[in-house]
PDB file of C-alpha atoms in Angstrom:
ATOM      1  CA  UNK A   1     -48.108  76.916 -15.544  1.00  0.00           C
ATOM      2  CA  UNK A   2     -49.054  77.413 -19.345  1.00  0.00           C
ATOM      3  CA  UNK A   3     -51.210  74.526 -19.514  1.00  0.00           C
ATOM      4  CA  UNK A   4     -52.134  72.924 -22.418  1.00  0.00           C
ATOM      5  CA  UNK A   5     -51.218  75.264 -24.965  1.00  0.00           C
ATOM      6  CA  UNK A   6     -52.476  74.353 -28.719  1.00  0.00           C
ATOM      7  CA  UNK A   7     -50.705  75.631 -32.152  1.00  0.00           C
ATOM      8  CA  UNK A   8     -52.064  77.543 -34.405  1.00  0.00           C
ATOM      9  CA  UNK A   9     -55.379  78.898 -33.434  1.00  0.00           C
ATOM     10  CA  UNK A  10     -56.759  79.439 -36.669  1.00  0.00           C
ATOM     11  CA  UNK A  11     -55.720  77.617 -40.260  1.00  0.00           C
ATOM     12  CA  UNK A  12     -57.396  77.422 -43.444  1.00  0.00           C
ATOM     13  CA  UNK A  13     -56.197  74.375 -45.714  1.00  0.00           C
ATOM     14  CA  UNK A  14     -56.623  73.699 -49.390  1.00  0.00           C
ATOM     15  CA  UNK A  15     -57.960  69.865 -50.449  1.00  0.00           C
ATOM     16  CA  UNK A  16     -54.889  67.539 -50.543  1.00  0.00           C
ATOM     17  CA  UNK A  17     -52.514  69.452 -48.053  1.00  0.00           C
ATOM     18  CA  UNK A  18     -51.053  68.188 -44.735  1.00  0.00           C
ATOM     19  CA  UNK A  19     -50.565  69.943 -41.774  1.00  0.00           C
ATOM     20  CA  UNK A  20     -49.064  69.287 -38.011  1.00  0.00           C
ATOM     21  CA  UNK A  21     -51.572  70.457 -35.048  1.00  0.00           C
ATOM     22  CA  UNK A  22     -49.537  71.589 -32.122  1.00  0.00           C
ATOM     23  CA  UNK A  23     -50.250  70.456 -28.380  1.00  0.00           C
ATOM     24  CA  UNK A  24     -48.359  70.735 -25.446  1.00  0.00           C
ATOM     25  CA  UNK A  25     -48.615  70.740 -21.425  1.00  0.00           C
ATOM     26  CA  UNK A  26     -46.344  71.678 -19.106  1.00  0.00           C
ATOM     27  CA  UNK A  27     -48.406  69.613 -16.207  1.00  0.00           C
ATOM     28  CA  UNK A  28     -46.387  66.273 -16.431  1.00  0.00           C
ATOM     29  CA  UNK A  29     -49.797  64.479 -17.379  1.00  0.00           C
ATOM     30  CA  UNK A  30     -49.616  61.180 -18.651  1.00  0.00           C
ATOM     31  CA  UNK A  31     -52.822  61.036 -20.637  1.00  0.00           C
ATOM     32  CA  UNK A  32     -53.051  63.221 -23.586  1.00  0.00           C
ATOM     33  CA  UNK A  33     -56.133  63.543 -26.202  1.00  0.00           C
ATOM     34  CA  UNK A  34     -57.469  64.933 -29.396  1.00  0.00           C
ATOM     35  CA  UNK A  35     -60.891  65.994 -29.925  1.00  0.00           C
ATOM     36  CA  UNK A  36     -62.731  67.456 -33.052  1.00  0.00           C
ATOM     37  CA  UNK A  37     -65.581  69.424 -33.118  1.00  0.00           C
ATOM     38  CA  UNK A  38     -68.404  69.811 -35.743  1.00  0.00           C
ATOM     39  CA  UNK A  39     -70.771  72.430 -35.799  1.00  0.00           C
ATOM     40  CA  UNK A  40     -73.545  71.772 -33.615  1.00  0.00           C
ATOM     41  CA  UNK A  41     -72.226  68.743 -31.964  1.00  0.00           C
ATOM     42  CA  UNK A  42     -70.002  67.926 -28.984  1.00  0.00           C
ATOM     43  CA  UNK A  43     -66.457  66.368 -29.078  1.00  0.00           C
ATOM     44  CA  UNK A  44     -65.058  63.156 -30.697  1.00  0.00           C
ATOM     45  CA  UNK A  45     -61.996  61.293 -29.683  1.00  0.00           C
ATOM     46  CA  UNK A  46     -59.666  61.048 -32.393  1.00  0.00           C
ATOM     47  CA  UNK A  47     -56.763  59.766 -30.641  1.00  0.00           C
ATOM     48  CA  UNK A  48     -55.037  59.727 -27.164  1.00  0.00           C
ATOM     49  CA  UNK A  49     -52.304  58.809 -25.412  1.00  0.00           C
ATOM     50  CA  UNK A  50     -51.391  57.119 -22.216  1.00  0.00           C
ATOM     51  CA  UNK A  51     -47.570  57.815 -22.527  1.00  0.00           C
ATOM     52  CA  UNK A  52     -44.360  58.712 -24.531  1.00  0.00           C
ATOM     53  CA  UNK A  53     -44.478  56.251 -27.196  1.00  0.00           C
ATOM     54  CA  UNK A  54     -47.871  55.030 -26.691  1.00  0.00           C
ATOM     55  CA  UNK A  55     -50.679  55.661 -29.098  1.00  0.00           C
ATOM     56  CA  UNK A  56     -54.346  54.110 -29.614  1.00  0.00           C
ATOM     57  CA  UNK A  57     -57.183  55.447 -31.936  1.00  0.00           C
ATOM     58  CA  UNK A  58     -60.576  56.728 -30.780  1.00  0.00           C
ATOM     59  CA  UNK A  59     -63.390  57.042 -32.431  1.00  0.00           C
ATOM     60  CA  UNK A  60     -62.397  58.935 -35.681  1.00  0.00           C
ATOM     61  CA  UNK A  61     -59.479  58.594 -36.261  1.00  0.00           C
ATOM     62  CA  UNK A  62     -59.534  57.960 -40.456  1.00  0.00           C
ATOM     63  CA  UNK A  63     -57.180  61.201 -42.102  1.00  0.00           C
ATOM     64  CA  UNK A  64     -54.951  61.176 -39.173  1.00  0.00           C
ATOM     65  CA  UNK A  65     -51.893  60.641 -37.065  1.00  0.00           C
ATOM     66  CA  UNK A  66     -50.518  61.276 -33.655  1.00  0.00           C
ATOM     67  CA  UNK A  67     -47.047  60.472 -32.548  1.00  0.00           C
ATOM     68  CA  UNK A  68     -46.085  61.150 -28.636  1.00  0.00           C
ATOM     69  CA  UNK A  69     -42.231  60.942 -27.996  1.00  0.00           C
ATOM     70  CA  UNK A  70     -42.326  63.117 -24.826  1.00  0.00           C
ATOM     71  CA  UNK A  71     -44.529  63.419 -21.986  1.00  0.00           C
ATOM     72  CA  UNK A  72     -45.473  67.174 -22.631  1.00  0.00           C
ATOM     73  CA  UNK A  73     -46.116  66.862 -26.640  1.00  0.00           C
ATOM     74  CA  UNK A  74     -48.783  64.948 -28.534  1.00  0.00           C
ATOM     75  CA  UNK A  75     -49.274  66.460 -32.272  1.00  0.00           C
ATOM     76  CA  UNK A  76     -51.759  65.399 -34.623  1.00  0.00           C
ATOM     77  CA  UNK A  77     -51.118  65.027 -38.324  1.00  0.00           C
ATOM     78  CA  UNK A  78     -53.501  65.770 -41.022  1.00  0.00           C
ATOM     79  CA  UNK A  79     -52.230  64.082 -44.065  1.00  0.00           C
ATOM     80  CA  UNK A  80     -54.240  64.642 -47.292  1.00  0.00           C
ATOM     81  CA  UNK A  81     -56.407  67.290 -46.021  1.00  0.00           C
ATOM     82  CA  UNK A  82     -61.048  67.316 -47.220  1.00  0.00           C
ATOM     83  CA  UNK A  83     -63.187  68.930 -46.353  1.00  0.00           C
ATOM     84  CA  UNK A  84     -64.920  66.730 -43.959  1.00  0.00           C
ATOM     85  CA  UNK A  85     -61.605  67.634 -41.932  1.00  0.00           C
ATOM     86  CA  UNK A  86     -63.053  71.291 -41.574  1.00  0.00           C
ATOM     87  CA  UNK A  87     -63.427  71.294 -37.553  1.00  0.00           C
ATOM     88  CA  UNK A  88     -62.401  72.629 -34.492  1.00  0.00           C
ATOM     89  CA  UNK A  89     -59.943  70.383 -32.646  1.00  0.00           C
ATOM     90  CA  UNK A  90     -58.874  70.268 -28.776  1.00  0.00           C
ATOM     91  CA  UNK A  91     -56.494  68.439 -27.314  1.00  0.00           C
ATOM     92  CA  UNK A  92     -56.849  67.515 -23.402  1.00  0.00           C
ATOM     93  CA  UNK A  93     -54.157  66.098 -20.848  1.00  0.00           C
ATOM     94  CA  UNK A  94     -55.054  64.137 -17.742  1.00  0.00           C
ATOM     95  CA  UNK A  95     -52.850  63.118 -14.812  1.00  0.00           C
ATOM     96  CA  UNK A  96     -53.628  58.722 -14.606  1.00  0.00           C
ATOM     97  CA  UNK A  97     -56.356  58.211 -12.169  1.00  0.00           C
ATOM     98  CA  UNK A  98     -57.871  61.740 -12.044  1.00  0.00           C
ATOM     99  CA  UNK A  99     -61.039  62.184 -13.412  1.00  0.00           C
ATOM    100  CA  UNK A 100     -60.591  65.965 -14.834  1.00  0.00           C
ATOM    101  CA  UNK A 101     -59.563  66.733 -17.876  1.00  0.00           C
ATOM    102  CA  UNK A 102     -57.597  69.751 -18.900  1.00  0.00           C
ATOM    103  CA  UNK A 103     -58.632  71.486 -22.233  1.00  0.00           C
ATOM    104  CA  UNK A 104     -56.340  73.968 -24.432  1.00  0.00           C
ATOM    105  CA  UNK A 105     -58.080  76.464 -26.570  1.00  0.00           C
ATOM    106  CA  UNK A 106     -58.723  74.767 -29.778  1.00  0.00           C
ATOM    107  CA  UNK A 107     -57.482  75.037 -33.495  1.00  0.00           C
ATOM    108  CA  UNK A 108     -60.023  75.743 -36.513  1.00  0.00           C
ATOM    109  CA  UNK A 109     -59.402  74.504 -39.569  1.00  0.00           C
ATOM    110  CA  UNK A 110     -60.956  75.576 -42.367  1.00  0.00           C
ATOM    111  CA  UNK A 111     -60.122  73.124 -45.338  1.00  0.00           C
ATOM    112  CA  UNK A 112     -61.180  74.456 -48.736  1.00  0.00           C
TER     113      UNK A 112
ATOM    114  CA  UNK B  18     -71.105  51.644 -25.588  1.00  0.00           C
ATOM    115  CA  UNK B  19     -71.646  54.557 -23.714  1.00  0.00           C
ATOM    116  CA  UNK B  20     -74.171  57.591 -24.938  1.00  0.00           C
ATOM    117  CA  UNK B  21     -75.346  60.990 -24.280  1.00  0.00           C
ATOM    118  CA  UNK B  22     -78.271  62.722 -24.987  1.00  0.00           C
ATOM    119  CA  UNK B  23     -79.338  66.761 -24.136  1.00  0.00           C
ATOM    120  CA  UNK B  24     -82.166  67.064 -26.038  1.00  0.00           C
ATOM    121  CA  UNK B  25     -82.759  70.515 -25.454  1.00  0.00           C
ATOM    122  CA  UNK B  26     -80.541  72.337 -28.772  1.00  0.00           C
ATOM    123  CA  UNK B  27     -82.057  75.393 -27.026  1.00  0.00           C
ATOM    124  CA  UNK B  28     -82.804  77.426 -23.870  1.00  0.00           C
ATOM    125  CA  UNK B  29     -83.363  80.847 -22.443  1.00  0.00           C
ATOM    126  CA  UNK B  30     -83.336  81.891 -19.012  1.00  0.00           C
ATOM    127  CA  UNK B  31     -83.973  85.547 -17.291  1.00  0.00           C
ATOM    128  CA  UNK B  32     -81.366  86.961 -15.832  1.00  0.00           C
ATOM    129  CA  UNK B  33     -81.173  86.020 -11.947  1.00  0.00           C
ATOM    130  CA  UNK B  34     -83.796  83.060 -12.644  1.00  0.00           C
ATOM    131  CA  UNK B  35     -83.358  79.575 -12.896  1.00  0.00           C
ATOM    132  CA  UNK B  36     -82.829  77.072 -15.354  1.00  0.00           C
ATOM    133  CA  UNK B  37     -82.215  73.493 -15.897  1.00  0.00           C
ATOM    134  CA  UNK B  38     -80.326  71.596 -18.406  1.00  0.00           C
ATOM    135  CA  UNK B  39     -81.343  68.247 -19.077  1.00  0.00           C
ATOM    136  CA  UNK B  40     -78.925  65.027 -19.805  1.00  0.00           C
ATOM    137  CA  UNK B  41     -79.493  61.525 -19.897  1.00  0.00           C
ATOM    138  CA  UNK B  42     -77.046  58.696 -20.715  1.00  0.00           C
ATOM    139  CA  UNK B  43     -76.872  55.177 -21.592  1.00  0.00           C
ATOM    140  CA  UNK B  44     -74.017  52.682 -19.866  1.00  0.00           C
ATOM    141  CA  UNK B  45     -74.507  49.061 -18.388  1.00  0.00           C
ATOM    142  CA  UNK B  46     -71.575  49.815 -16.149  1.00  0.00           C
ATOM    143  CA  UNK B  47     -71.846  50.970 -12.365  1.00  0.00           C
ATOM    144  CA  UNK B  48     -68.976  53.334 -11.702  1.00  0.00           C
ATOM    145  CA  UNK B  49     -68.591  56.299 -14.162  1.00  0.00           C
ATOM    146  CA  UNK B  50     -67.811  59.918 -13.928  1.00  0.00           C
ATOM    147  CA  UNK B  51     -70.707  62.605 -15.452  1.00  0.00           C
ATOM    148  CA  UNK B  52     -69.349  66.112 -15.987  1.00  0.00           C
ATOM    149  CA  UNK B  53     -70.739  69.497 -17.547  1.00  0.00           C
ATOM    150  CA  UNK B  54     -68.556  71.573 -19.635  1.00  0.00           C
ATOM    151  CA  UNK B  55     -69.604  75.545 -20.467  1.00  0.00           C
ATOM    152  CA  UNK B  56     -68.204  76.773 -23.831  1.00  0.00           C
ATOM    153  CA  UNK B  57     -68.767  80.492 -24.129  1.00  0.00           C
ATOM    154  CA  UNK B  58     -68.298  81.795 -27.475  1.00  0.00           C
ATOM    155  CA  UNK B  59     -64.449  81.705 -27.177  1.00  0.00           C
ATOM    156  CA  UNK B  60     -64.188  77.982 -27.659  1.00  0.00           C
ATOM    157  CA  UNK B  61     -62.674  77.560 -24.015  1.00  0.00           C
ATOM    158  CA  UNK B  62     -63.875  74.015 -22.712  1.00  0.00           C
ATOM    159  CA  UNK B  63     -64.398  74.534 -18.583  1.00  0.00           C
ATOM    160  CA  UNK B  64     -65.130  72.561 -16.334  1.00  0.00           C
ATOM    161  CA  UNK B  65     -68.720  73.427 -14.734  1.00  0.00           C
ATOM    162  CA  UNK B  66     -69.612  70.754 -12.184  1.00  0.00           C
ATOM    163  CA  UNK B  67     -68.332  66.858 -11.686  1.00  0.00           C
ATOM    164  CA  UNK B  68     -69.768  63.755 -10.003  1.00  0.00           C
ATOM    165  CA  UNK B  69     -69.057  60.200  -9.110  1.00  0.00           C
ATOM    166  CA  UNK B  70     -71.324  57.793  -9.791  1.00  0.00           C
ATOM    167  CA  UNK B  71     -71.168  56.175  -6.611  1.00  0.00           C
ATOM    168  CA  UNK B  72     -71.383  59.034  -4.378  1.00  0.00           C
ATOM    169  CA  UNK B  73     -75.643  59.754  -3.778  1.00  0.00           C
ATOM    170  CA  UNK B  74     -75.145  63.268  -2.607  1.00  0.00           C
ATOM    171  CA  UNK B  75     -75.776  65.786  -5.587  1.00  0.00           C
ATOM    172  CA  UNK B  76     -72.891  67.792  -6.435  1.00  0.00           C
ATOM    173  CA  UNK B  77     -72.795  71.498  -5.786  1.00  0.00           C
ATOM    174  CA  UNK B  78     -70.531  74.608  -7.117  1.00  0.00           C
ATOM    175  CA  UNK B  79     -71.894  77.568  -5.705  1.00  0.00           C
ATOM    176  CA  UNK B  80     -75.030  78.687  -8.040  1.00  0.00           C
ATOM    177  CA  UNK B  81     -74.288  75.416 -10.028  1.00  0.00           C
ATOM    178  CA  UNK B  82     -75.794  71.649  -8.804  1.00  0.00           C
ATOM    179  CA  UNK B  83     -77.198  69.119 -10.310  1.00  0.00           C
ATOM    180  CA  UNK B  84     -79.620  66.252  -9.662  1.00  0.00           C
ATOM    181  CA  UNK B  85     -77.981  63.286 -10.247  1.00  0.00           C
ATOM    182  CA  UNK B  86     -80.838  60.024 -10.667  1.00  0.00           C
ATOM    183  CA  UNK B  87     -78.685  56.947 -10.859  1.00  0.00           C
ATOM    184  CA  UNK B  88     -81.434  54.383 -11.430  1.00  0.00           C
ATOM    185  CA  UNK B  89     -82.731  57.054 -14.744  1.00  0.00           C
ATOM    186  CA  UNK B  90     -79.466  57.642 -16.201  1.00  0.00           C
ATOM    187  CA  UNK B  91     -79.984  61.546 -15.581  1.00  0.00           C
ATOM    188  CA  UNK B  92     -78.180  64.230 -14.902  1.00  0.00           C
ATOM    189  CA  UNK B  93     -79.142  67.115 -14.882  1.00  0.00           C
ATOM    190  CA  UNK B  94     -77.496  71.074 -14.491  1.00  0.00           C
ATOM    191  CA  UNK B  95     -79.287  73.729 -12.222  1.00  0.00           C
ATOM    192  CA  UNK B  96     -77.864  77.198 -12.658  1.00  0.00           C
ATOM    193  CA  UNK B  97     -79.723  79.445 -10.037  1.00  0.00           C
ATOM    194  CA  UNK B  98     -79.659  83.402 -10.143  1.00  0.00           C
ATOM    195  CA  UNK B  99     -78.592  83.059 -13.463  1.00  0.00           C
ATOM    196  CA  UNK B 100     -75.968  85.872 -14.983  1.00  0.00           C
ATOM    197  CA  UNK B 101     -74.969  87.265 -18.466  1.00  0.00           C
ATOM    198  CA  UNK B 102     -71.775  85.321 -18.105  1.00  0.00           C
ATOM    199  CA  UNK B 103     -73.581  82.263 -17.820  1.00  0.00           C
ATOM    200  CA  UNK B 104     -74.504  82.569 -21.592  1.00  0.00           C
ATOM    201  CA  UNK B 105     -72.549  79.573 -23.570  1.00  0.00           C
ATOM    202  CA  UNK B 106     -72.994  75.761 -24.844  1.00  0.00           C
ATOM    203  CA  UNK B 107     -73.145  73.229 -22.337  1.00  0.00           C
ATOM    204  CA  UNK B 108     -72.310  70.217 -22.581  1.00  0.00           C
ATOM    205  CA  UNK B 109     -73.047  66.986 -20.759  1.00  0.00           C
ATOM    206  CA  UNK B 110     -70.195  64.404 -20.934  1.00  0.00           C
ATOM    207  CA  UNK B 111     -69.695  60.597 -19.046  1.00  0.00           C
ATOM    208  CA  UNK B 112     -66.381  59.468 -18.550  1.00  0.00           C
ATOM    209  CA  UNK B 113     -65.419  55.582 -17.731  1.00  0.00           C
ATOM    210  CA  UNK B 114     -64.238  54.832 -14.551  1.00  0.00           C
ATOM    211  CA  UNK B 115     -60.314  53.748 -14.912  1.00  0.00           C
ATOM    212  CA  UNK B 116     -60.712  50.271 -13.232  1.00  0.00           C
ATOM    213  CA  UNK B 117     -62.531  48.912 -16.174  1.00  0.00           C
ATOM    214  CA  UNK B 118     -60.374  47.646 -18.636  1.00  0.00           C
ATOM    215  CA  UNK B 119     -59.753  49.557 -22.272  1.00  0.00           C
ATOM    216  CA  UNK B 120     -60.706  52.796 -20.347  1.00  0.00           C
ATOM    217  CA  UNK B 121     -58.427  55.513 -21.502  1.00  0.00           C
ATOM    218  CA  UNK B 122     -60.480  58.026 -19.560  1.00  0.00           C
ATOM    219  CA  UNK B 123     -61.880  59.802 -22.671  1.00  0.00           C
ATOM    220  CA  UNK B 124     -64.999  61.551 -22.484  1.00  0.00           C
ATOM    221  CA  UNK B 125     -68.033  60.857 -24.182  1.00  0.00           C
ATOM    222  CA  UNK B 126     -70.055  64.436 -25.184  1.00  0.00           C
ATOM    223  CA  UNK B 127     -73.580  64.895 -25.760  1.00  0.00           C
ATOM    224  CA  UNK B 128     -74.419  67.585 -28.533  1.00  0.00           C
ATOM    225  CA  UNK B 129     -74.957  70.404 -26.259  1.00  0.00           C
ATOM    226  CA  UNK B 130     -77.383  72.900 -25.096  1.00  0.00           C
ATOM    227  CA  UNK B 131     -76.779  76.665 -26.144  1.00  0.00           C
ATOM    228  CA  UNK B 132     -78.227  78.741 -23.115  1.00  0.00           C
ATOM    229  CA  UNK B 133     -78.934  82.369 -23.728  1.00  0.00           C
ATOM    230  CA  UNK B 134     -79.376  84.709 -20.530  1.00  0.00           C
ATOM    231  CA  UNK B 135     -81.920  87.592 -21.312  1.00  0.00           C
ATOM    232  CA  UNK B 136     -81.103  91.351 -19.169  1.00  0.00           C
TER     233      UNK B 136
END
């Protein structure tokens, strides 16, 4: 098993671009989540998932947009991309009723 | 809502001494999930140690455990005979237990503790 595998790894952006964030897993989870990550600070939801076809916002969610129309893929949109977008971003998958969550290895993004 | 604090930005251990990580939290609700998460300097998030709210028994992974005080909303992480590997961020995070309603299961992060391991 891959994982949860995460597209690209690094990016850099200029102001007012848009970009697709890549996240997959191969684990048949049902639960599926973005995080972003600020210097010096721990993770923020963004969005997650709790199926194909179902979507909710977290905590942060202003700038962007999921979609989840199979089980293994959940990619996150950056439309319009500022600087206060400049992060590092994980997405997680969880199977329903497990605690654990299962990280890929991030995507920073560097908009300019 | 639920909150988590490590209020230590910093700390240094000796290699093959011991050092703990402090974390408190703030929730009104009974059954939750506390984790800690090591990030060593190539971004991986892994999972360190896990425990149940409702189990009293302090959770153990080898030279990892923590002491888990229910009534204080602590929880913190012992690392004994610490190691240059050890080095990283750690971070404290609280998860909602599924049975309550408009849990997801997300996980709530404090702002970490960068641990450096001296040779």
């Amino acid at each position: 098993n891959a994982g949860v595998t995460q597209t690209p790894k690094f990016r850099i952006l200029k102001i007012g671009q848009s970009m697709t964030l890549q996240c997959t897993q191969d684990m048949n989870h049902n639960y599926m989540y973005w995080y972003r990550q600020d210097p010096g600070m721990g993770l923020k939801l963004i969005y997650y998932s709790v199926g194909a076809g179902i979507t909710d916002k977290g905590e942060v969610p202003n700038g962007y947009n999921v979609s989840r129309s199979t089980t293994e893929d959940f990619p996150l949109r950056l439309e319009l991309a500022a600087p206060s977008q400049t992060s590092v971003y994980f997405c997680a998958s969880s199977p329903p009723g497990h605690y654990e969550q299962y990280f890929g290895p991030g995507t920073r993004l560097t908009v300019t | 809502a639920q909150t988590v604090t490590q209020s230590q930005p910093e700390m240094s251990v000796q290699e093959a001494e011991t050092v703990t990580l402090s974390c408190t939290y703030d929730t009104s609700e009974s059954d939750y999930y506390l984790f800690w998460y090591k990030q060593p300097p190539s971004r991986q998030m892994i999972l360190v140690i896990r425990q149940e709210a409702y189990k009293q028994q302090n959770a153990t992974e080898n030279r990892f455990s923590v002491n888990f005080q229910k009534a204080a909303k602590s929880f913190s992480l012992k690392i004994s005979d610490s190691q240059l590997g050890d080095a990283a961020m750690y971070f404290c995070a609280y998860r909602r237990h599924m049975n309550y309603g408009g849990s997801q299961g997300n996980l709530i992060f404090g702002k970490g503790t960068k641990l450096s391991v001296k040779p």
